[in-house]
Short mmCIF file of C-alpha atoms in Angstrom, two decimals:
data_model
loop_
_atom_site.label_atom_id
_atom_site.label_comp_id
_atom_site.label_asym_id
_atom_site.label_seq_id
_atom_site.Cartn_x
_atom_site.Cartn_y
_atom_site.Cartn_z
CA UNK A 1 0.02 0.00 -0.01
CA UNK A 2 1.30 3.42 -0.91
CA UNK A 3 4.74 4.28 -2.29
CA UNK A 4 7.03 3.64 -3.89
CA UNK A 5 4.44 3.46 -6.62
CA UNK A 6 4.87 1.18 -9.64
CA UNK A 7 3.83 1.44 -13.25
CA UNK A 8 0.99 -1.07 -13.66
CA UNK A 9 1.31 -3.43 -16.66
CA UNK A 10 -1.21 -3.14 -19.44
CA UNK A 11 -3.78 -5.97 -19.53
CA UNK A 12 -3.54 -6.20 -23.29
CA UNK A 13 -0.80 -5.91 -25.96
CA UNK A 14 0.42 -2.53 -27.18
CA UNK A 15 -1.23 -3.20 -30.51
CA UNK A 16 -4.50 -4.54 -29.11
CA UNK A 17 -6.44 -1.30 -29.47
CA UNK A 18 -5.53 -0.87 -33.15
CA UNK A 19 -6.66 0.68 -35.43
CA UNK A 20 -8.37 3.09 -33.02
CA UNK A 21 -5.34 3.71 -30.86
CA UNK A 22 -2.00 2.84 -32.49
CA UNK A 23 0.65 0.68 -30.87
CA UNK A 24 3.27 3.43 -30.97
CA UNK A 25 0.98 5.73 -28.99
CA UNK A 26 0.35 3.01 -26.41
CA UNK A 27 4.08 2.41 -26.12
CA UNK A 28 4.95 6.08 -25.55
CA UNK A 29 1.84 6.90 -23.52
CA UNK A 30 2.23 3.99 -21.13
CA UNK A 31 6.00 3.43 -21.13
CA UNK A 32 6.96 7.10 -21.47
CA UNK A 33 4.40 9.48 -20.03
CA UNK A 34 2.80 7.23 -17.37
CA UNK A 35 6.12 5.77 -16.33
CA UNK A 36 7.49 9.28 -15.85
CA UNK A 37 4.54 10.32 -13.65
CA UNK A 38 5.27 7.27 -11.48
CA UNK A 39 8.96 7.96 -11.04
CA UNK A 40 8.46 11.70 -10.48
CA UNK A 41 5.71 10.95 -7.94
CA UNK A 42 8.07 8.66 -6.06
CA UNK A 43 10.69 11.41 -6.10
CA UNK A 44 8.17 13.96 -4.86
CA UNK A 45 7.06 11.88 -1.83
CA UNK A 46 10.47 10.42 -0.90
CA UNK A 47 11.33 11.13 2.71
CA UNK A 48 7.98 12.88 3.25
CA UNK A 49 6.81 10.60 6.06
CA UNK A 50 3.06 10.18 5.84
CA UNK A 51 2.91 10.85 2.11
CA UNK A 52 5.06 7.76 1.48
CA UNK A 53 2.51 5.36 2.91
CA UNK A 54 -0.71 6.81 1.53
CA UNK A 55 -2.71 4.96 -1.07
CA UNK A 56 -2.91 6.75 -4.47
CA UNK A 57 -6.63 7.38 -4.08
CA UNK A 58 -6.09 9.08 -0.72
CA UNK A 59 -2.99 11.02 -1.80
CA UNK A 60 -5.03 12.33 -4.77
CA UNK A 61 -7.48 14.09 -2.50
CA UNK A 62 -4.78 16.16 -0.79
CA UNK A 63 -2.60 16.51 -3.92
CA UNK A 64 -3.25 20.17 -4.64
CA UNK A 65 -2.26 21.19 -1.12
CA UNK A 66 0.98 19.17 -1.45
CA UNK A 67 2.32 21.32 -4.27
CA UNK A 68 2.82 20.95 -8.02
CA UNK A 69 5.21 17.95 -7.99
CA UNK A 70 2.72 15.83 -6.04
CA UNK A 71 -0.29 17.33 -7.74
CA UNK A 72 0.84 16.75 -11.30
CA UNK A 73 2.40 13.34 -10.86
CA UNK A 74 -0.12 11.85 -8.41
CA UNK A 75 -2.84 13.03 -10.77
CA UNK A 76 -0.99 11.64 -13.79
CA UNK A 77 -0.50 8.25 -12.09
CA UNK A 78 -4.08 7.89 -10.78
CA UNK A 79 -5.62 9.10 -14.04
CA UNK A 80 -3.58 6.83 -16.32
CA UNK A 81 -3.76 3.76 -14.07
CA UNK A 82 -7.53 3.79 -14.49
CA UNK A 83 -7.45 4.99 -18.09
CA UNK A 84 -5.89 1.73 -19.30
CA UNK A 85 -8.72 -0.13 -17.58
CA UNK A 86 -11.44 2.01 -19.18
CA UNK A 87 -10.31 0.38 -22.46
CA UNK A 88 -10.13 -3.10 -23.88
CA UNK A 89 -9.57 -4.59 -27.33
CA UNK A 90 -12.64 -4.19 -29.57
CA UNK A 91 -14.86 -7.22 -29.27
CA UNK A 92 -13.70 -8.22 -25.79
CA UNK A 93 -16.33 -6.12 -23.99
CA UNK A 94 -19.99 -5.28 -24.34
CA UNK A 95 -20.32 -2.29 -26.64
CA UNK A 96 -22.76 -0.26 -24.50
CA UNK A 97 -23.55 0.03 -20.80
CA UNK A 98 -26.17 -2.34 -19.39
CA UNK A 99 -28.05 -2.58 -16.08
CA UNK A 100 -27.90 0.22 -13.57
CA UNK A 101 -25.48 2.35 -15.59
CA UNK A 102 -27.58 2.04 -18.71
CA UNK A 103 -30.62 3.19 -16.71
CA UNK A 104 -28.69 6.10 -15.22
CA UNK A 105 -27.40 7.25 -18.59
CA UNK A 106 -30.87 7.10 -20.12
CA UNK A 107 -32.27 9.00 -17.16
CA UNK A 108 -29.58 11.73 -17.13
CA UNK A 109 -28.91 12.15 -20.88
CA UNK A 110 -32.03 10.79 -22.57
CA UNK A 111 -30.20 8.02 -24.36
CA UNK A 112 -26.77 6.53 -24.90
CA UNK A 113 -26.38 8.42 -28.18
CA UNK A 114 -27.15 11.73 -26.48
CA UNK A 115 -24.65 10.93 -23.74
CA UNK A 116 -21.96 10.14 -26.34
CA UNK A 117 -22.62 13.39 -28.21
CA UNK A 118 -22.45 15.38 -24.99
CA UNK A 119 -19.24 13.68 -23.92
CA UNK A 120 -17.63 14.20 -27.34
CA UNK A 121 -18.59 17.87 -27.29
CA UNK A 122 -16.96 18.28 -23.90
CA UNK A 123 -13.79 16.61 -25.21
CA UNK A 124 -13.70 18.97 -28.16
CA UNK A 125 -14.40 21.94 -25.93
CA UNK A 126 -11.36 21.58 -23.65
CA UNK A 127 -8.65 24.15 -24.54
CA UNK A 128 -5.18 22.86 -23.82
CA UNK A 129 -4.40 19.70 -21.83
CA UNK A 130 -6.81 17.90 -19.55
CA UNK A 131 -9.33 15.13 -18.97
CA UNK A 132 -13.06 14.66 -19.48
CA UNK A 133 -14.94 12.61 -16.88
CA UNK A 134 -18.26 10.87 -16.41
CA UNK A 135 -19.11 10.68 -12.74
CA UNK A 136 -21.72 10.69 -10.03
CA UNK A 137 -22.58 14.00 -8.42
CA UNK A 138 -23.56 14.50 -4.79
CA UNK A 139 -27.25 14.18 -5.61
CA UNK A 140 -26.69 10.84 -7.34
CA UNK A 141 -27.11 12.22 -10.87
CA UNK A 142 -24.57 11.59 -13.60
CA UNK A 143 -22.51 14.55 -14.78
CA UNK A 144 -19.82 15.15 -17.40
CA UNK A 145 -17.03 17.30 -16.01
CA UNK A 146 -13.50 18.31 -17.04
CA UNK A 147 -10.23 19.07 -15.36
CA UNK A 148 -7.06 20.79 -16.63
CA UNK A 149 -3.68 19.09 -16.99
CA UNK A 150 -3.48 16.03 -14.68
CA UNK A 151 -5.99 17.23 -12.16
CA UNK A 152 -8.95 14.99 -11.38
CA UNK A 153 -12.25 15.47 -9.54
CA UNK A 154 -10.90 13.68 -6.42
CA UNK A 155 -8.60 16.60 -5.60
CA UNK A 156 -9.77 18.95 -2.87
CA UNK A 157 -9.86 22.46 -4.27
CA UNK A 158 -9.86 21.41 -7.93
CA UNK A 159 -11.33 23.71 -10.58
CA UNK A 160 -13.91 21.79 -12.62
CA UNK A 161 -15.10 22.29 -16.16
CA UNK A 162 -13.69 25.72 -16.86
CA UNK A 163 -11.49 26.62 -19.73
CA UNK A 164 -8.08 27.88 -18.78
CA UNK A 165 -7.70 31.57 -19.14
CA UNK A 166 -11.17 32.35 -20.39
CA UNK A 167 -12.90 30.64 -17.50
CA UNK A 168 -15.91 29.78 -19.59
CA UNK A 169 -17.83 26.60 -18.81
CA UNK A 170 -16.86 23.69 -21.05
CA UNK A 171 -19.94 22.79 -23.16
CA UNK A 172 -22.05 20.02 -21.70
CA UNK A 173 -20.59 20.24 -18.23
CA UNK A 174 -22.08 21.51 -14.96
CA UNK A 175 -19.16 22.34 -12.72
CA UNK A 176 -20.32 19.77 -10.15
CA UNK A 177 -18.03 17.76 -7.87
CA UNK A 178 -18.28 14.16 -9.01
CA UNK A 179 -17.00 10.66 -8.24
CA UNK A 180 -15.52 9.84 -11.62
CA UNK A 181 -15.78 6.31 -13.02
CA UNK A 182 -14.83 6.85 -16.64
CA UNK A 183 -12.37 9.29 -18.20
CA UNK A 184 -10.92 10.40 -21.55
CA UNK A 185 -7.42 11.83 -21.93
CA UNK A 186 -7.51 14.95 -24.10
CA UNK A 187 -3.81 15.74 -23.88
CA UNK A 188 -2.36 15.82 -27.37
CA UNK A 189 -0.01 12.94 -26.51
CA UNK A 190 -3.08 10.65 -26.27
CA UNK A 191 -3.74 10.91 -30.03
CA UNK A 192 -1.20 13.03 -31.91
CA UNK A 193 0.90 10.34 -33.58
CA UNK A 194 -2.11 8.89 -35.43
CA UNK A 195 -4.63 11.74 -35.49
CA UNK A 196 -2.57 14.95 -35.28
CA UNK A 197 -4.97 17.91 -35.16
CA UNK A 198 -8.00 15.70 -35.97
CA UNK A 199 -8.94 15.24 -32.34
CA UNK A 200 -12.65 14.84 -33.00
CA UNK A 201 -11.83 11.76 -35.08
CA UNK A 202 -9.94 10.37 -32.11
CA UNK A 203 -12.78 11.10 -29.74
CA UNK A 204 -15.22 9.30 -32.10
CA UNK A 205 -12.92 6.32 -32.64
CA UNK A 206 -12.21 5.84 -28.92
CA UNK A 207 -15.69 4.47 -28.27
CA UNK A 208 -14.69 1.31 -30.16
CA UNK A 209 -12.36 0.36 -27.38
CA UNK A 210 -14.26 1.48 -24.31
CA UNK A 211 -14.54 -1.35 -21.78
CA UNK A 212 -18.17 -1.04 -20.68
CA UNK A 213 -17.91 -4.24 -18.64
CA UNK A 214 -15.35 -2.54 -16.43
CA UNK A 215 -17.04 0.80 -16.38
CA UNK A 216 -20.38 -0.70 -15.32
CA UNK A 217 -18.49 -2.47 -12.56
CA UNK A 218 -16.87 0.79 -11.45
CA UNK A 219 -20.29 2.46 -11.34
CA UNK A 220 -22.01 -0.37 -9.48
CA UNK A 221 -19.25 -1.11 -6.96
CA UNK A 222 -17.93 2.35 -6.28
CA UNK A 223 -19.27 5.52 -7.87
CA UNK A 224 -22.96 4.82 -7.27
CA UNK A 225 -22.06 4.14 -3.63
CA UNK A 226 -20.19 7.44 -3.40
CA UNK A 227 -16.81 5.70 -3.30
CA UNK A 228 -13.76 6.72 -5.31
CA UNK A 229 -12.21 3.81 -7.27
CA UNK A 230 -9.65 2.64 -4.68
CA UNK A 231 -6.40 2.60 -6.60
CA UNK A 232 -3.61 1.67 -4.18
CA UNK B 1 -5.44 50.64 -36.46
CA UNK B 2 -6.41 50.30 -40.08
CA UNK B 3 -9.84 48.90 -40.80
CA UNK B 4 -9.82 45.19 -41.49
CA UNK B 5 -12.47 42.54 -41.85
CA UNK B 6 -10.56 39.30 -41.42
CA UNK B 7 -7.26 38.16 -40.08
CA UNK B 8 -5.02 36.22 -42.42
CA UNK B 9 -2.56 33.45 -41.79
CA UNK B 10 0.93 34.68 -42.69
CA UNK B 11 3.28 31.92 -43.90
CA UNK B 12 6.48 31.29 -41.93
CA UNK B 13 9.48 33.20 -43.31
CA UNK B 14 10.87 29.97 -44.82
CA UNK B 15 9.58 26.89 -46.65
CA UNK B 16 7.81 24.23 -44.58
CA UNK B 17 10.70 21.80 -45.07
CA UNK B 18 13.42 24.35 -44.35
CA UNK B 19 13.88 23.39 -40.68
CA UNK B 20 14.50 19.71 -41.45
CA UNK B 21 15.77 17.52 -39.88
CA UNK B 22 15.30 19.39 -36.62
CA UNK B 23 11.64 20.18 -37.12
CA UNK B 24 10.08 18.16 -39.90
CA UNK B 25 8.02 19.40 -42.85
CA UNK B 26 5.30 17.04 -41.54
CA UNK B 27 5.23 18.92 -38.28
CA UNK B 28 5.10 22.33 -39.99
CA UNK B 29 2.31 21.17 -42.28
CA UNK B 30 0.17 20.31 -39.27
CA UNK B 31 1.41 22.95 -36.86
CA UNK B 32 1.22 25.93 -39.26
CA UNK B 33 -1.19 24.48 -41.84
CA UNK B 34 -3.78 23.13 -39.42
CA UNK B 35 -3.36 24.41 -35.87
CA UNK B 36 -2.29 27.99 -36.62
CA UNK B 37 -4.77 28.16 -39.48
CA UNK B 38 -7.61 26.97 -37.25
CA UNK B 39 -6.93 29.71 -34.67
CA UNK B 40 -7.18 32.29 -37.49
CA UNK B 41 -10.38 30.79 -38.93
CA UNK B 42 -11.95 30.52 -35.47
CA UNK B 43 -11.08 34.09 -34.47
CA UNK B 44 -12.50 35.38 -37.71
CA UNK B 45 -15.77 33.55 -37.02
CA UNK B 46 -15.84 34.98 -33.47
CA UNK B 47 -15.27 38.61 -34.56
CA UNK B 48 -17.58 38.61 -37.58
CA UNK B 49 -19.91 41.55 -37.27
CA UNK B 50 -18.25 42.89 -34.11
CA UNK B 51 -16.07 45.94 -33.43
CA UNK B 52 -13.00 43.73 -33.19
CA UNK B 53 -13.09 43.50 -36.97
CA UNK B 54 -11.48 46.94 -36.94
CA UNK B 55 -8.72 46.04 -34.49
CA UNK B 56 -5.21 44.90 -35.12
CA UNK B 57 -4.31 41.46 -33.73
CA UNK B 58 -2.31 43.07 -30.91
CA UNK B 59 -5.36 45.15 -29.97
CA UNK B 60 -7.58 42.07 -29.89
CA UNK B 61 -5.08 40.22 -27.71
CA UNK B 62 -4.83 43.06 -25.22
CA UNK B 63 -8.50 43.88 -25.14
CA UNK B 64 -9.65 40.26 -24.87
CA UNK B 65 -7.18 39.65 -22.02
CA UNK B 66 -9.48 42.01 -20.16
CA UNK B 67 -7.05 42.63 -17.28
CA UNK B 68 -6.87 38.96 -16.26
CA UNK B 69 -10.38 37.71 -16.88
CA UNK B 70 -10.02 36.88 -20.56
CA UNK B 71 -12.99 36.76 -22.92
CA UNK B 72 -13.57 33.89 -25.32
CA UNK B 73 -11.63 35.69 -28.05
CA UNK B 74 -8.44 35.49 -26.07
CA UNK B 75 -7.43 31.86 -26.65
CA UNK B 76 -7.64 32.21 -30.39
CA UNK B 77 -6.12 35.70 -30.60
CA UNK B 78 -3.28 34.80 -28.24
CA UNK B 79 -2.46 31.63 -30.15
CA UNK B 80 -2.41 33.45 -33.51
CA UNK B 81 -0.01 35.99 -32.07
CA UNK B 82 2.16 33.39 -30.34
CA UNK B 83 2.53 31.15 -33.38
CA UNK B 84 3.47 33.96 -35.76
CA UNK B 85 6.08 35.08 -33.23
CA UNK B 86 7.25 31.48 -32.92
CA UNK B 87 7.87 30.95 -36.68
CA UNK B 88 9.81 34.20 -36.70
CA UNK B 89 11.89 33.04 -33.73
CA UNK B 90 13.35 30.22 -35.81
CA UNK B 91 15.34 29.97 -39.04
CA UNK B 92 17.07 27.35 -41.12
CA UNK B 93 20.65 26.85 -39.88
CA UNK B 94 19.74 28.68 -36.70
CA UNK B 95 21.09 28.22 -33.23
CA UNK B 96 24.57 29.33 -32.25
CA UNK B 97 24.84 32.27 -29.93
CA UNK B 98 23.68 35.87 -29.72
CA UNK B 99 26.20 38.70 -30.06
CA UNK B 100 26.57 42.42 -29.46
CA UNK B 101 24.13 44.28 -27.25
CA UNK B 102 21.90 41.19 -26.79
CA UNK B 103 24.81 39.05 -25.56
CA UNK B 104 25.83 41.91 -23.26
CA UNK B 105 22.41 42.07 -21.72
CA UNK B 106 22.12 38.27 -21.45
CA UNK B 107 25.46 38.17 -19.62
CA UNK B 108 24.37 41.06 -17.43
CA UNK B 109 20.95 39.65 -16.51
CA UNK B 110 21.63 35.86 -16.48
CA UNK B 111 25.37 35.68 -15.72
CA UNK B 112 26.16 33.84 -18.92
CA UNK B 113 24.62 32.56 -22.12
CA UNK B 114 24.77 29.02 -20.70
CA UNK B 115 22.84 30.07 -17.68
CA UNK B 116 20.20 31.72 -19.88
CA UNK B 117 19.85 28.41 -21.79
CA UNK B 118 19.51 26.48 -18.54
CA UNK B 119 16.76 28.72 -17.30
CA UNK B 120 14.98 28.79 -20.67
CA UNK B 121 14.92 25.02 -20.83
CA UNK B 122 13.79 24.78 -17.23
CA UNK B 123 10.86 27.07 -18.04
CA UNK B 124 9.96 24.89 -21.01
CA UNK B 125 10.32 21.68 -18.96
CA UNK B 126 8.24 22.93 -16.03
CA UNK B 127 5.41 24.45 -18.04
CA UNK B 128 3.19 21.49 -17.19
CA UNK B 129 0.60 20.74 -19.90
CA UNK B 130 0.46 23.18 -22.78
CA UNK B 131 2.20 26.52 -23.04
CA UNK B 132 5.24 28.55 -23.99
CA UNK B 133 8.67 29.54 -22.77
CA UNK B 134 9.87 33.10 -23.38
CA UNK B 135 12.79 35.47 -23.22
CA UNK B 136 11.37 38.89 -22.46
CA UNK B 137 12.32 42.39 -21.46
CA UNK B 138 10.83 43.32 -18.10
CA UNK B 139 10.99 46.71 -16.51
CA UNK B 140 12.56 46.21 -13.11
CA UNK B 141 10.03 45.58 -10.38
CA UNK B 142 10.40 48.67 -8.20
CA UNK B 143 10.51 50.94 -11.21
CA UNK B 144 7.43 49.18 -12.56
CA UNK B 145 5.58 49.65 -9.29
CA UNK B 146 6.57 53.35 -9.14
CA UNK B 147 5.45 53.88 -12.69
CA UNK B 148 2.10 52.19 -12.07
CA UNK B 149 1.54 54.45 -9.07
CA UNK B 150 2.01 57.59 -11.11
CA UNK B 151 -0.21 56.24 -13.90
CA UNK B 152 2.46 57.47 -16.30
CA UNK B 153 2.99 56.16 -19.80
CA UNK B 154 6.54 57.42 -19.84
CA UNK B 155 9.22 54.74 -20.20
CA UNK B 156 10.60 53.60 -16.89
CA UNK B 157 14.04 55.14 -16.25
CA UNK B 158 16.73 54.11 -13.81
CA UNK B 159 18.65 56.61 -11.62
CA UNK B 160 20.98 57.53 -14.50
CA UNK B 161 18.04 58.43 -16.70
CA UNK B 162 18.51 55.40 -18.98
CA UNK B 163 15.47 53.32 -19.87
CA UNK B 164 15.56 50.60 -17.22
CA UNK B 165 15.01 47.16 -18.52
CA UNK B 166 16.04 43.71 -17.64
CA UNK B 167 15.82 40.45 -19.47
CA UNK B 168 13.98 37.53 -17.92
CA UNK B 169 12.78 34.02 -18.77
CA UNK B 170 9.07 33.50 -18.26
CA UNK B 171 6.64 30.67 -19.02
CA UNK B 172 2.97 30.93 -19.91
CA UNK B 173 0.16 28.33 -20.01
CA UNK B 174 -2.01 27.60 -23.03
CA UNK B 175 -2.56 30.78 -25.08
CA UNK B 176 -1.22 33.36 -22.65
CA UNK B 177 1.45 35.77 -23.96
CA UNK B 178 3.57 38.00 -21.72
CA UNK B 179 2.53 40.98 -23.89
CA UNK B 180 -0.52 41.15 -21.64
CA UNK B 181 1.69 41.77 -18.61
CA UNK B 182 3.54 44.61 -20.28
CA UNK B 183 6.63 42.52 -21.02
CA UNK B 184 8.35 42.81 -24.39
CA UNK B 185 8.82 39.37 -25.87
CA UNK B 186 12.13 38.66 -27.61
CA UNK B 187 11.95 34.91 -28.21
CA UNK B 188 9.46 32.13 -27.74
CA UNK B 189 9.43 28.32 -27.83
CA UNK B 190 6.14 26.40 -28.16
CA UNK B 191 5.89 23.56 -25.69
CA UNK B 192 2.35 22.43 -26.56
CA UNK B 193 2.81 18.73 -27.45
CA UNK B 194 1.73 19.39 -31.07
CA UNK B 195 4.92 21.43 -31.50
CA UNK B 196 7.23 18.43 -31.05
CA UNK B 197 5.27 15.23 -30.75
CA UNK B 198 5.65 13.91 -34.33
CA UNK B 199 9.40 14.44 -34.21
CA UNK B 200 10.25 13.85 -30.57
CA UNK B 201 7.19 12.18 -28.93
CA UNK B 202 7.49 12.63 -25.17
CA UNK B 203 11.10 13.75 -25.35
CA UNK B 204 10.49 17.44 -24.67
CA UNK B 205 14.03 17.98 -23.34
CA UNK B 206 15.52 16.70 -26.59
CA UNK B 207 13.26 19.04 -28.57
CA UNK B 208 14.30 22.00 -26.42
CA UNK B 209 17.99 21.24 -26.91
CA UNK B 210 17.50 21.12 -30.68
CA UNK B 211 15.47 24.34 -30.62
CA UNK B 212 18.26 26.19 -28.92
CA UNK B 213 21.15 24.51 -30.75
CA UNK B 214 19.74 24.40 -34.30
CA UNK B 215 16.69 26.59 -34.70
CA UNK B 216 16.74 29.85 -32.75
CA UNK B 217 16.96 32.91 -34.99
CA UNK B 218 19.24 35.13 -32.92
CA UNK B 219 19.16 37.79 -35.69
CA UNK B 220 15.42 38.16 -35.16
CA UNK B 221 15.87 38.33 -31.39
CA UNK B 222 18.55 41.04 -31.80
CA UNK B 223 16.27 43.01 -34.11
CA UNK B 224 13.45 42.82 -31.59
CA UNK B 225 15.76 44.09 -28.88
CA UNK B 226 16.89 47.00 -31.05
CA UNK B 227 13.27 47.87 -31.77
CA UNK B 228 12.37 47.75 -28.10
CA UNK B 229 15.34 49.86 -26.98
CA UNK B 230 14.44 52.57 -29.40
CA UNK B 231 10.70 52.46 -28.69
CA UNK B 232 9.01 54.71 -26.17
CA UNK B 233 5.97 52.65 -25.37
CA UNK B 234 6.99 49.45 -23.61
CA UNK B 235 3.74 47.66 -24.28
CA UNK B 236 3.98 47.89 -28.02
CA UNK B 237 5.38 44.98 -29.92
CA UNK B 238 5.28 44.50 -33.63
CA UNK B 239 6.48 41.69 -35.82
CA UNK B 240 9.78 42.07 -37.60
CA UNK B 241 8.39 40.99 -40.93
#
């Protein structure tokens, strides 16, 4: 439990998400970017007593208070650890949510298609680097929210769903604190090698590899019970 | 400002393949041809039918910054400005070292050219997420405060009556440009991932080394310094070309 943290292995081959996400991107994204967040996080908490033994999910909540080295790298490690699990090779998962999550999406967005459109619009509406999240708000409703850079909705004090500099609300978001259970990386490194500036193509293609089995599980076991996904 | 209806996308002052192998033609085709072009197209859509159609780009940037609570125009306007400045900050067979007055000031304000490079790369490395690293002229802080208090537009002078300036490295997130703070930019390096990802992937430090060693257009930086030293209004900045 706690540090030193380790880069989790992918549960599928680098090329398993082709052609939607290319193998080279997986290699650099996981083995380069995520690996660097892990090593820099370990550097940032080294010799810092209590921080060294906290679970990642708990460290995330205090990360903003702990300064940029912890904030950026703890966020990066938590966000990416779960990101790999939001995805699976096409055909290995159900292609749409079922059960409780399906009902919640229909209730909150009207239909799965309307949810997808709203989520894609939020992705396109983020200026600069960040993440787009689906999560459960305090009143139990689903909400799409965004964060900048490697922030996530777990962090106390985080700014949600506002575009950097202009402060305008990202389309389709509400600015509500949520328990996230699904996320999309909108940093350019997530798609640039294959899609370059055509980010809306990436956002559309991504749905082919979304692991709805896992996401339904995250919703049922954690988010709908007001629990953060407990990454150690 | 002369009346204008639409902003245009100026081409870089060299062919798109001219920075090979340090910055590929492929990168320039996307970076200039798609990203920079999209900022221009998007700003033009935003200003259609508004008073900003009569502004210069610099005026749109400053007005839309709105003293720190930027309006929706700012991200596009800032990025157009930043990217034009960026292309002009590079040249084929660039790199090397500054000379003359610029080198004198770099030595004075950083200690050495090597120390400037160290600080510039540190700014680029620590600008987390998207943004820019800059070499700028800043009025010195106490003179800047004193000037603000008088509300004067006169150039800030030191005790000898010379225009007081000092060079500094700054970093900005996303579309922000230090023009909005009253700094005079001399050089910029784009550290948005789209600037280097096709050629360097996650190796931002390698990109920054190549930028300094092979691409920087020190002639352009020197010309900007000359223009600033002979200019009365510190908040004005124009392109060299």
